[in-house]
Amino acid sequence: MSLELTINEAIKTAMRAKDKVALDSLRAVKSQIQLLKTESLGAEVSPEQEIAILQRMVKQRKDSYDQFAAQGRNDLAEVEEAQMKIIEQFLPKQLSAEELEAEMKQIIAETGAESMKDLGKVMGVASKNLAGKSDGKSISEMAKKLLS
């Protein structure tokens, strides 16, 4: 089932449960998918694009959460955190640190990277292979750690 259909079903469930936070979060995701469809002239949204949308939305919520928490606005921070958790449910299972390290070691071996000079080559392959399974920041940090 596509993400769009899954989101529509989740919206119906949230409406029945009168869960305002979930409803707001899911409607935001649906809006982003519709926007992408409109920009691509009605073409179907690929699974990779769906994952990218979800990752971007989670990152936005995380950044907002950090800002609100730093300013002492816990009421707003809690809303952002709740929305972030709801959106994360639709992302593929994230890799643990150990799993990420194992994947990165394999990618480094495949690309023949030996030093930080090869970081770009490793990041290109890693970003493509690990899309949706880990965020770019974690991938970058692990690549730098293993190459240095």
Coordinates of N, CA, C and O in Angstrom, one line a residue:
M1 N 0.9 -1.2 0.0 CA 0.0 0.0 0.0 C 0.9 1.2 0.0 O 1.9 1.3 0.7
S2 N 0.5 2.2 -0.8 CA 1.4 3.4 -0.9 C 1.2 4.3 0.4 O 0.3 4.1 1.2
L3 N 2.2 5.1 0.6 CA 2.2 6.0 1.8 C 0.9 6.8 1.8 O 0.3 7.0 2.9
E4 N 0.5 7.3 0.7 CA -0.7 8.2 0.6 C -1.9 7.5 1.1 O -2.7 8.0 1.9
L5 N -2.1 6.2 0.7 CA -3.3 5.5 1.2 C -3.2 5.2 2.6 O -4.2 5.2 3.4
T6 N -2.0 4.8 3.1 CA -1.7 4.6 4.5 C -2.1 5.8 5.3 O -2.7 5.7 6.4
I7 N -1.6 7.0 4.9 CA -1.9 8.2 5.6 C -3.4 8.5 5.6 O -3.9 8.9 6.7
N8 N -4.1 8.3 4.5 CA -5.5 8.5 4.5 C -6.2 7.7 5.5 O -7.1 8.1 6.2
E9 N -5.8 6.4 5.6 CA -6.4 5.5 6.6 C -6.1 6.0 8.0 O -7.0 6.0 8.9
A10 N -4.9 6.4 8.2 CA -4.5 6.9 9.6 C -5.3 8.2 9.9 O -5.6 8.4 11.1
I11 N -5.5 9.0 8.9 CA -6.3 10.3 9.2 C -7.7 9.9 9.6 O -8.2 10.5 10.6
K12 N -8.3 8.9 8.9 CA -9.7 8.5 9.3 C -9.7 8.0 10.8 O -10.6 8.3 11.6
T13 N -8.6 7.2 11.1 CA -8.5 6.6 12.5 C -8.4 7.8 13.5 O -9.0 7.7 14.5
A14 N -7.5 8.7 13.2 CA -7.3 9.9 14.1 C -8.6 10.7 14.2 O -8.9 11.2 15.3
M15 N -9.3 10.8 13.2 CA -10.6 11.6 13.3 C -11.6 10.9 14.2 O -12.2 11.5 15.0
R16 N -11.7 9.5 14.0 CA -12.6 8.8 14.9 C -12.1 8.9 16.4 O -13.0 8.9 17.3
A17 N -10.8 8.9 16.6 CA -10.3 8.9 18.0 C -10.2 10.3 18.5 O -9.9 10.5 19.7
K18 N -10.5 11.3 17.6 CA -10.5 12.7 18.0 C -9.1 13.1 18.5 O -8.9 13.8 19.5
D19 N -8.1 12.6 17.9 CA -6.7 12.8 18.2 C -6.2 14.0 17.4 O -5.7 13.8 16.3
K20 N -6.2 15.2 18.0 CA -5.9 16.4 17.2 C -4.4 16.4 16.8 O -4.1 16.8 15.7
V21 N -3.5 16.0 17.7 CA -2.1 16.1 17.3 C -1.8 15.2 16.1 O -1.1 15.5 15.2
A22 N -2.3 13.9 16.2 CA -2.1 13.0 15.1 C -2.7 13.5 13.8 O -2.1 13.4 12.7
L23 N -3.9 14.0 13.9 CA -4.6 14.6 12.8 C -3.8 15.7 12.1 O -3.7 15.7 10.9
D24 N -3.3 16.6 12.9 CA -2.5 17.7 12.4 C -1.3 17.2 11.7 O -0.9 17.6 10.6
S25 N -0.6 16.3 12.3 CA 0.6 15.7 11.7 C 0.4 15.0 10.4 O 1.1 15.2 9.4
L26 N -0.7 14.1 10.4 CA -1.0 13.4 9.2 C -1.5 14.3 8.1 O -1.1 14.0 6.9
R27 N -2.2 15.3 8.4 CA -2.7 16.2 7.4 C -1.5 17.0 6.8 O -1.5 17.2 5.6
A28 N -0.5 17.3 7.6 CA 0.7 17.9 7.1 C 1.5 17.0 6.1 O 1.9 17.5 5.0
V29 N 1.6 15.7 6.4 CA 2.2 14.8 5.5 C 1.4 14.7 4.2 O 2.0 14.7 3.1
K30 N 0.1 14.5 4.3 CA -0.7 14.4 3.1 C -0.6 15.7 2.3 O -0.5 15.6 1.0
S31 N -0.5 16.8 2.9 CA -0.3 18.1 2.2 C 1.0 18.1 1.4 O 1.1 18.5 0.2
Q32 N 2.1 17.6 2.0 CA 3.4 17.6 1.4 C 3.4 16.6 0.2 O 4.0 16.9 -0.9
I33 N 2.7 15.5 0.3 CA 2.6 14.5 -0.8 C 1.8 15.2 -1.9 O 2.2 15.1 -3.1
Q34 N 0.7 15.8 -1.6 CA -0.1 16.5 -2.7 C 0.7 17.6 -3.4 O 0.6 17.7 -4.6
L35 N 1.4 18.3 -2.6 CA 2.3 19.4 -3.2 C 3.3 18.8 -4.1 O 3.5 19.3 -5.2
L36 N 3.9 17.7 -3.8 CA 4.9 17.1 -4.7 C 4.2 16.5 -5.9 O 4.7 16.7 -7.0
K37 N 3.0 16.0 -5.8 CA 2.3 15.5 -7.0 C 1.9 16.7 -7.9 O 2.0 16.5 -9.1
T38 N 1.5 17.8 -7.3 CA 1.2 19.0 -8.1 C 2.4 19.5 -8.9 O 2.3 19.8 -10.0
E39 N 3.6 19.5 -8.2 CA 4.8 20.0 -8.8 C 5.2 19.1 -9.9 O 5.8 19.5 -10.9
S40 N 5.0 17.8 -9.8 CA 5.4 16.8 -10.8 C 4.3 16.5 -11.8 O 4.3 15.5 -12.5
L41 N 3.3 17.4 -11.9 CA 2.2 17.4 -12.8 C 1.4 16.1 -12.7 O 1.1 15.4 -13.7
G42 N 1.1 15.7 -11.5 CA 0.2 14.5 -11.3 C 0.9 13.2 -11.4 O 0.2 12.2 -11.2
A43 N 2.2 13.1 -11.6 CA 2.9 11.9 -11.6 C 2.9 11.2 -10.2 O 2.8 11.9 -9.2
E44 N 3.0 9.9 -10.2 CA 3.0 9.2 -9.0 C 4.3 9.5 -8.2 O 5.3 9.7 -8.7
V45 N 4.1 9.5 -6.9 CA 5.2 9.8 -6.0 C 5.9 8.5 -5.7 O 5.3 7.5 -5.3
S46 N 7.3 8.5 -5.9 CA 8.0 7.3 -5.7 C 8.2 7.0 -4.2 O 8.2 8.0 -3.4
P47 N 8.5 5.8 -3.8 CA 8.8 5.5 -2.4 C 10.0 6.3 -1.8 O 10.0 6.7 -0.7
E48 N 11.0 6.5 -2.7 CA 12.1 7.3 -2.3 C 11.7 8.7 -1.9 O 12.2 9.3 -1.0
Q49 N 10.8 9.3 -2.8 CA 10.4 10.7 -2.5 C 9.5 10.7 -1.3 O 9.6 11.7 -0.5
E50 N 8.7 9.7 -1.0 CA 7.9 9.6 0.2 C 8.8 9.6 1.4 O 8.5 10.3 2.4
I51 N 9.8 8.8 1.4 CA 10.8 8.7 2.5 C 11.4 10.1 2.7 O 11.6 10.5 3.9
A52 N 11.8 10.7 1.6 CA 12.5 12.0 1.7 C 11.6 13.0 2.4 O 12.0 13.9 3.2
I53 N 10.3 13.0 2.0 CA 9.3 13.9 2.6 C 9.2 13.7 4.1 O 9.3 14.6 4.9
L54 N 9.1 12.4 4.5 CA 8.9 12.1 5.9 C 10.2 12.5 6.7 O 10.1 13.1 7.8
Q55 N 11.4 12.2 6.1 CA 12.6 12.6 6.8 C 12.7 14.1 7.0 O 13.1 14.6 8.0
R56 N 12.4 14.8 5.9 CA 12.4 16.3 6.0 C 11.5 16.8 7.1 O 11.8 17.7 7.9
M57 N 10.3 16.2 7.2 CA 9.3 16.7 8.1 C 9.7 16.3 9.6 O 9.5 17.1 10.5
V58 N 10.3 15.2 9.8 CA 10.8 14.8 11.1 C 11.9 15.7 11.5 O 12.0 16.2 12.6
K59 N 12.8 16.0 10.5 CA 13.9 16.9 10.8 C 13.4 18.3 11.2 O 13.9 19.0 12.2
Q60 N 12.4 18.8 10.5 CA 11.8 20.1 10.8 C 11.3 20.1 12.2 O 11.4 21.1 13.0
R61 N 10.5 19.0 12.6 CA 10.0 19.0 13.9 C 11.0 18.9 15.0 O 10.9 19.5 16.1
K62 N 12.1 18.2 14.7 CA 13.2 18.0 15.7 C 13.9 19.4 15.9 O 14.2 19.8 17.0
D63 N 14.1 20.1 14.8 CA 14.7 21.4 14.9 C 13.9 22.4 15.7 O 14.3 23.1 16.6
S64 N 12.6 22.3 15.4 CA 11.6 23.2 16.2 C 11.6 22.8 17.6 O 11.6 23.7 18.5
Y65 N 11.6 21.5 17.9 CA 11.6 21.0 19.3 C 12.8 21.6 20.0 O 12.7 22.1 21.1
D66 N 14.0 21.5 19.4 CA 15.2 21.9 20.0 C 15.2 23.4 20.3 O 15.6 23.9 21.4
Q67 N 14.6 24.2 19.4 CA 14.5 25.7 19.6 C 13.6 26.0 20.7 O 13.9 26.8 21.6
F68 N 12.4 25.3 20.7 CA 11.4 25.6 21.7 C 11.9 25.2 23.1 O 11.7 25.9 24.1
A69 N 12.6 24.1 23.2 CA 13.2 23.6 24.5 C 14.2 24.5 25.0 O 14.3 24.8 26.2
A70 N 15.1 25.1 24.1 CA 16.1 26.0 24.5 C 15.5 27.3 25.0 O 16.1 28.0 25.8
Q71 N 14.4 27.7 24.5 CA 13.7 28.9 24.9 C 12.8 28.7 26.1 O 12.2 29.7 26.6
G72 N 12.7 27.5 26.6 CA 11.9 27.2 27.7 C 10.4 27.1 27.4 O 9.6 27.2 28.3
R73 N 10.1 27.0 26.1 CA 8.7 26.8 25.7 C 8.3 25.4 25.6 O 8.1 24.8 24.6
N74 N 8.2 24.7 26.8 CA 7.9 23.3 26.8 C 6.6 22.9 26.3 O 6.4 21.8 25.7
D75 N 5.6 23.8 26.4 CA 4.3 23.5 25.8 C 4.4 23.3 24.3 O 3.8 22.4 23.7
L76 N 5.1 24.2 23.6 CA 5.3 24.0 22.2 C 6.2 22.9 21.8 O 6.0 22.2 20.8
A77 N 7.2 22.7 22.6 CA 8.2 21.6 22.4 C 7.5 20.2 22.5 O 7.8 19.4 21.6
E78 N 6.6 20.1 23.4 CA 5.9 18.8 23.5 C 5.0 18.5 22.3 O 4.9 17.4 21.9
V79 N 4.4 19.5 21.7 CA 3.6 19.4 20.5 C 4.5 18.9 19.4 O 4.1 18.0 18.6
E80 N 5.6 19.5 19.2 CA 6.6 19.2 18.1 C 7.1 17.8 18.3 O 7.1 17.0 17.3
E81 N 7.4 17.4 19.5 CA 7.9 16.0 19.8 C 6.8 15.0 19.5 O 7.1 13.9 18.9
A82 N 5.6 15.3 19.9 CA 4.4 14.4 19.6 C 4.2 14.2 18.1 O 4.1 13.1 17.6
Q83 N 4.3 15.3 17.4 CA 4.1 15.2 15.9 C 5.3 14.4 15.3 O 5.1 13.7 14.4
M84 N 6.5 14.7 15.8 CA 7.7 14.0 15.3 C 7.5 12.4 15.4 O 7.8 11.7 14.5
K85 N 7.0 12.0 16.6 CA 6.8 10.6 16.9 C 5.8 10.0 15.9 O 5.9 8.9 15.5
I86 N 4.7 10.7 15.6 CA 3.7 10.2 14.8 C 4.2 10.1 13.3 O 4.0 9.0 12.7
I87 N 4.9 11.0 12.9 CA 5.5 11.0 11.5 C 6.5 9.9 11.4 O 6.6 9.2 10.4
E88 N 7.3 9.7 12.4 CA 8.4 8.6 12.4 C 7.8 7.2 12.2 O 8.5 6.3 11.8
Q89 N 6.5 7.0 12.6 CA 5.9 5.7 12.5 C 5.8 5.3 11.1 O 5.8 4.1 10.8
F90 N 5.8 6.2 10.1 CA 5.7 5.9 8.7 C 7.0 5.7 8.0 O 7.1 5.4 6.8
L91 N 8.1 6.0 8.7 CA 9.5 5.8 8.2 C 9.9 4.3 8.4 O 9.5 3.7 9.3
P92 N 10.8 3.8 7.5 CA 11.3 2.5 7.7 C 12.1 2.5 9.1 O 12.5 3.5 9.5
K93 N 12.3 1.2 9.6 CA 13.0 1.1 10.9 C 14.4 1.7 10.7 O 15.1 1.4 9.7
Q94 N 14.8 2.5 11.7 CA 16.1 3.2 11.6 C 17.2 2.2 12.1 O 16.9 1.4 13.0
L95 N 18.3 2.3 11.5 CA 19.5 1.5 11.9 C 20.0 1.9 13.3 O 20.1 3.1 13.6
S96 N 20.4 0.9 14.1 CA 21.1 1.3 15.3 C 22.5 1.7 15.0 O 23.0 1.5 13.9
A97 N 23.2 2.2 16.0 CA 24.6 2.7 15.8 C 25.5 1.5 15.3 O 26.3 1.7 14.4
E98 N 25.3 0.3 15.9 CA 26.1 -0.8 15.5 C 25.8 -1.3 14.1 O 26.7 -1.6 13.3
E99 N 24.5 -1.3 13.7 CA 24.1 -1.7 12.4 C 24.7 -0.6 11.3 O 25.1 -1.0 10.3
L100 N 24.6 0.6 11.7 CA 25.1 1.7 10.8 C 26.6 1.5 10.6 O 27.1 1.6 9.5
E101 N 27.3 1.3 11.7 CA 28.8 1.1 11.6 C 29.1 -0.1 10.7 O 30.0 0.0 9.8
A102 N 28.4 -1.2 10.8 CA 28.6 -2.4 10.0 C 28.3 -2.0 8.5 O 29.1 -2.4 7.6
E103 N 27.2 -1.4 8.2 CA 26.9 -1.0 6.9 C 28.0 0.0 6.3 O 28.4 -0.2 5.1
M104 N 28.4 0.9 7.1 CA 29.4 1.9 6.6 C 30.7 1.2 6.3 O 31.4 1.5 5.4
K105 N 31.1 0.2 7.2 CA 32.4 -0.5 6.9 C 32.3 -1.3 5.6 O 33.3 -1.3 4.9
Q106 N 31.1 -1.8 5.3 CA 30.9 -2.5 4.1 C 31.0 -1.6 2.9 O 31.7 -1.9 1.9
I107 N 30.4 -0.4 3.0 CA 30.5 0.6 1.9 C 31.9 1.1 1.7 O 32.3 1.2 0.6
I108 N 32.6 1.3 2.8 CA 34.0 1.8 2.7 C 34.8 0.7 2.0 O 35.7 1.0 1.1
A109 N 34.6 -0.6 2.3 CA 35.4 -1.7 1.7 C 35.0 -1.7 0.2 O 35.9 -1.9 -0.7
E110 N 33.7 -1.6 -0.2 CA 33.3 -1.7 -1.6 C 33.9 -0.5 -2.4 O 34.3 -0.7 -3.5
T111 N 33.9 0.7 -1.8 CA 34.4 1.8 -2.6 C 36.0 1.9 -2.6 O 36.5 2.7 -3.3
G112 N 36.6 1.2 -1.7 CA 38.1 1.2 -1.6 C 38.6 2.5 -1.0 O 39.7 2.8 -1.1
A113 N 37.7 3.1 -0.2 CA 38.1 4.3 0.5 C 39.2 4.0 1.6 O 39.1 3.0 2.3
E114 N 40.2 4.9 1.7 CA 41.2 4.7 2.7 C 41.4 5.9 3.6 O 42.0 5.7 4.7
S115 N 41.0 7.1 3.2 CA 41.2 8.3 4.0 C 40.1 9.3 3.9 O 39.2 9.0 3.1
M116 N 40.2 10.4 4.6 CA 39.2 11.4 4.5 C 39.1 12.0 3.1 O 38.0 12.6 2.7
K117 N 40.1 11.8 2.2 CA 40.0 12.3 0.9 C 38.9 11.6 0.1 O 38.3 12.1 -0.9
D118 N 38.6 10.4 0.5 CA 37.5 9.6 -0.1 C 36.1 9.8 0.5 O 35.2 9.0 0.1
L119 N 36.0 10.7 1.4 CA 34.7 10.9 2.1 C 33.6 11.1 1.1 O 32.5 10.6 1.2
G120 N 33.8 11.9 0.1 CA 32.7 12.2 -0.9 C 32.2 11.0 -1.6 O 31.0 10.8 -1.8
K121 N 33.2 10.1 -2.0 CA 32.8 8.9 -2.7 C 32.0 8.0 -1.7 O 31.0 7.4 -2.1
V122 N 32.4 7.9 -0.5 CA 31.7 7.1 0.5 C 30.3 7.6 0.8 O 29.3 6.9 0.8
M123 N 30.2 8.9 1.0 CA 28.9 9.6 1.3 C 27.9 9.4 0.1 O 26.7 9.2 0.4
G124 N 28.4 9.5 -1.1 CA 27.5 9.3 -2.2 C 26.8 8.0 -2.2 O 25.6 7.8 -2.4
V125 N 27.6 6.9 -2.0 CA 27.1 5.5 -2.0 C 26.3 5.3 -0.8 O 25.2 4.8 -0.8
A126 N 26.8 5.8 0.4 CA 26.1 5.6 1.7 C 24.7 6.3 1.7 O 23.7 5.7 2.1
S127 N 24.7 7.5 1.2 CA 23.4 8.3 1.2 C 22.4 7.5 0.3 O 21.2 7.5 0.7
K128 N 22.8 7.0 -0.8 CA 21.9 6.3 -1.7 C 21.4 5.0 -1.1 O 20.2 4.6 -1.0
N129 N 22.4 4.2 -0.5 CA 22.0 2.8 0.0 C 21.3 2.9 1.3 O 20.5 2.0 1.6
L130 N 21.5 3.9 2.1 CA 20.9 4.0 3.5 C 19.8 5.0 3.6 O 19.4 5.3 4.7
A131 N 19.3 5.5 2.4 CA 18.2 6.4 2.4 C 17.0 5.9 3.2 O 16.6 4.7 3.0
G132 N 16.5 6.6 4.2 CA 15.4 6.2 4.9 C 15.7 5.4 6.1 O 14.9 5.2 7.1
K133 N 16.9 4.7 6.1 CA 17.3 3.9 7.3 C 18.1 4.7 8.3 O 18.2 4.2 9.4
S134 N 18.7 5.8 7.9 CA 19.4 6.6 8.8 C 19.5 8.0 8.3 O 19.4 8.2 7.0
D135 N 19.6 9.0 9.1 CA 19.7 10.4 8.7 C 21.1 10.7 8.2 O 22.1 10.1 8.5
G136 N 21.2 11.7 7.3 CA 22.4 12.2 6.8 C 23.5 12.5 7.8 O 24.7 12.2 7.6
K137 N 23.1 13.1 8.8 CA 24.1 13.5 9.9 C 24.7 12.3 10.5 O 26.0 12.3 10.7
S138 N 24.0 11.3 10.8 CA 24.5 10.1 11.4 C 25.5 9.4 10.4 O 26.5 8.9 10.8
I139 N 25.1 9.3 9.2 CA 25.9 8.7 8.1 C 27.2 9.4 8.0 O 28.3 8.8 8.0
S140 N 27.1 10.8 8.0 CA 28.3 11.6 7.8 C 29.3 11.4 9.0 O 30.5 11.2 8.8
E141 N 28.7 11.4 10.2 CA 29.6 11.3 11.4 C 30.2 9.9 11.5 O 31.4 9.8 11.8
M142 N 29.5 8.9 11.1 CA 30.1 7.5 11.1 C 31.2 7.4 10.0 O 32.2 6.8 10.3
A143 N 30.9 8.0 8.8 CA 31.9 7.9 7.8 C 33.2 8.6 8.2 O 34.3 8.1 8.0
K144 N 33.1 9.8 8.8 CA 34.3 10.5 9.3 C 35.0 9.8 10.3 O 36.2 9.7 10.3
K145 N 34.3 9.2 11.2 CA 34.9 8.4 12.3 C 35.7 7.2 11.7 O 36.8 6.9 12.2
L146 N 35.1 6.5 10.8 CA 35.7 5.3 10.2 C 36.9 5.6 9.3 O 37.8 4.8 9.2
L147 N 36.8 6.8 8.6 CA 37.9 7.2 7.7 C 39.1 7.9 8.3 O 40.1 8.0 7.7
S148 N 38.9 8.4 9.5 CA 40.0 9.1 10.2 C 40.9 8.2 11.0 O 40.7 7.1 11.1

